[in-house]
């Protein structure tokens, strides 16, 4: 779950995985498909984790938060006010 949404660049993502994985997070603009933020995180099987993001300088608009694991990719709409 992504919260709050919309936000000003500070938001959290609650995530649980079924196996130990390294996950890559990217924030991409819908306007020009440019990546504005990227980070990697190692998650342990079954552990509920909250990833906090504080991305300054994003202009108002709609972005995508792409969560990439070794077997799956999830894309969430992110609104910046």
XYZ file of C-alpha atoms in Angstrom:
81
model
C 0.000 0.000 0.000
C 1.261 3.449 -0.976
C 0.453 6.214 1.506
C -0.352 9.049 1.491
C -1.296 9.493 -2.103
C -1.383 12.266 -3.258
C 1.667 13.668 -1.434
C 4.491 16.222 -1.693
C 7.328 13.723 -2.192
C 7.224 12.141 1.257
C 5.425 8.813 1.238
C 5.643 5.220 2.437
C 5.101 1.843 0.831
C 4.049 -1.192 2.877
C 5.422 -4.367 1.318
C 5.609 -8.085 2.160
C 7.493 -10.642 0.061
C 7.297 -14.448 -0.063
C 11.067 -15.035 -0.329
C 14.320 -13.191 0.377
C 14.781 -10.712 -2.491
C 16.497 -7.542 -3.568
C 13.954 -5.018 -4.793
C 14.600 -1.972 -6.968
C 12.326 1.063 -6.592
C 12.106 3.696 -9.343
C 10.019 6.858 -9.629
C 9.310 7.659 -13.277
C 7.533 10.670 -14.766
C 4.498 9.918 -16.915
C 5.213 13.117 -18.848
C 8.668 12.283 -20.220
C 9.387 8.731 -18.979
C 12.474 10.011 -17.114
C 13.615 8.265 -13.917
C 13.793 10.771 -11.045
C 14.665 8.448 -8.181
C 16.036 4.964 -7.710
C 16.967 2.833 -4.711
C 17.525 -0.824 -3.867
C 16.489 -2.671 -0.750
C 16.886 -6.232 0.501
C 13.691 -7.736 1.908
C 13.399 -10.884 3.993
C 10.779 -13.585 3.439
C 7.474 -12.995 5.213
C 8.551 -9.808 6.976
C 6.206 -6.853 6.575
C 8.316 -3.808 5.784
C 7.606 -0.123 5.357
C 9.844 1.674 2.869
C 9.953 5.431 3.441
C 10.639 7.845 0.593
C 11.545 11.524 0.801
C 12.047 12.801 -2.731
C 12.545 16.556 -2.884
C 12.228 18.682 -6.003
C 9.594 16.739 -7.929
C 7.276 19.010 -9.849
C 3.546 18.613 -9.469
C 2.170 15.775 -11.565
C 1.634 12.063 -11.941
C 4.526 9.641 -11.576
C 4.874 5.877 -11.466
C 6.483 4.032 -8.575
C 7.925 0.886 -10.145
C 8.785 -1.943 -7.743
C 10.974 -4.549 -9.452
C 11.847 -7.904 -7.943
C 13.556 -10.874 -9.582
C 10.239 -12.453 -10.651
C 7.693 -9.637 -10.628
C 7.186 -5.951 -11.404
C 4.477 -3.832 -9.767
C 3.614 -0.317 -10.911
C 1.750 2.142 -8.687
C 0.435 5.586 -9.621
C 1.978 8.354 -7.495
C 0.498 11.870 -7.425
C 2.772 14.746 -6.383
C 1.095 17.987 -5.275
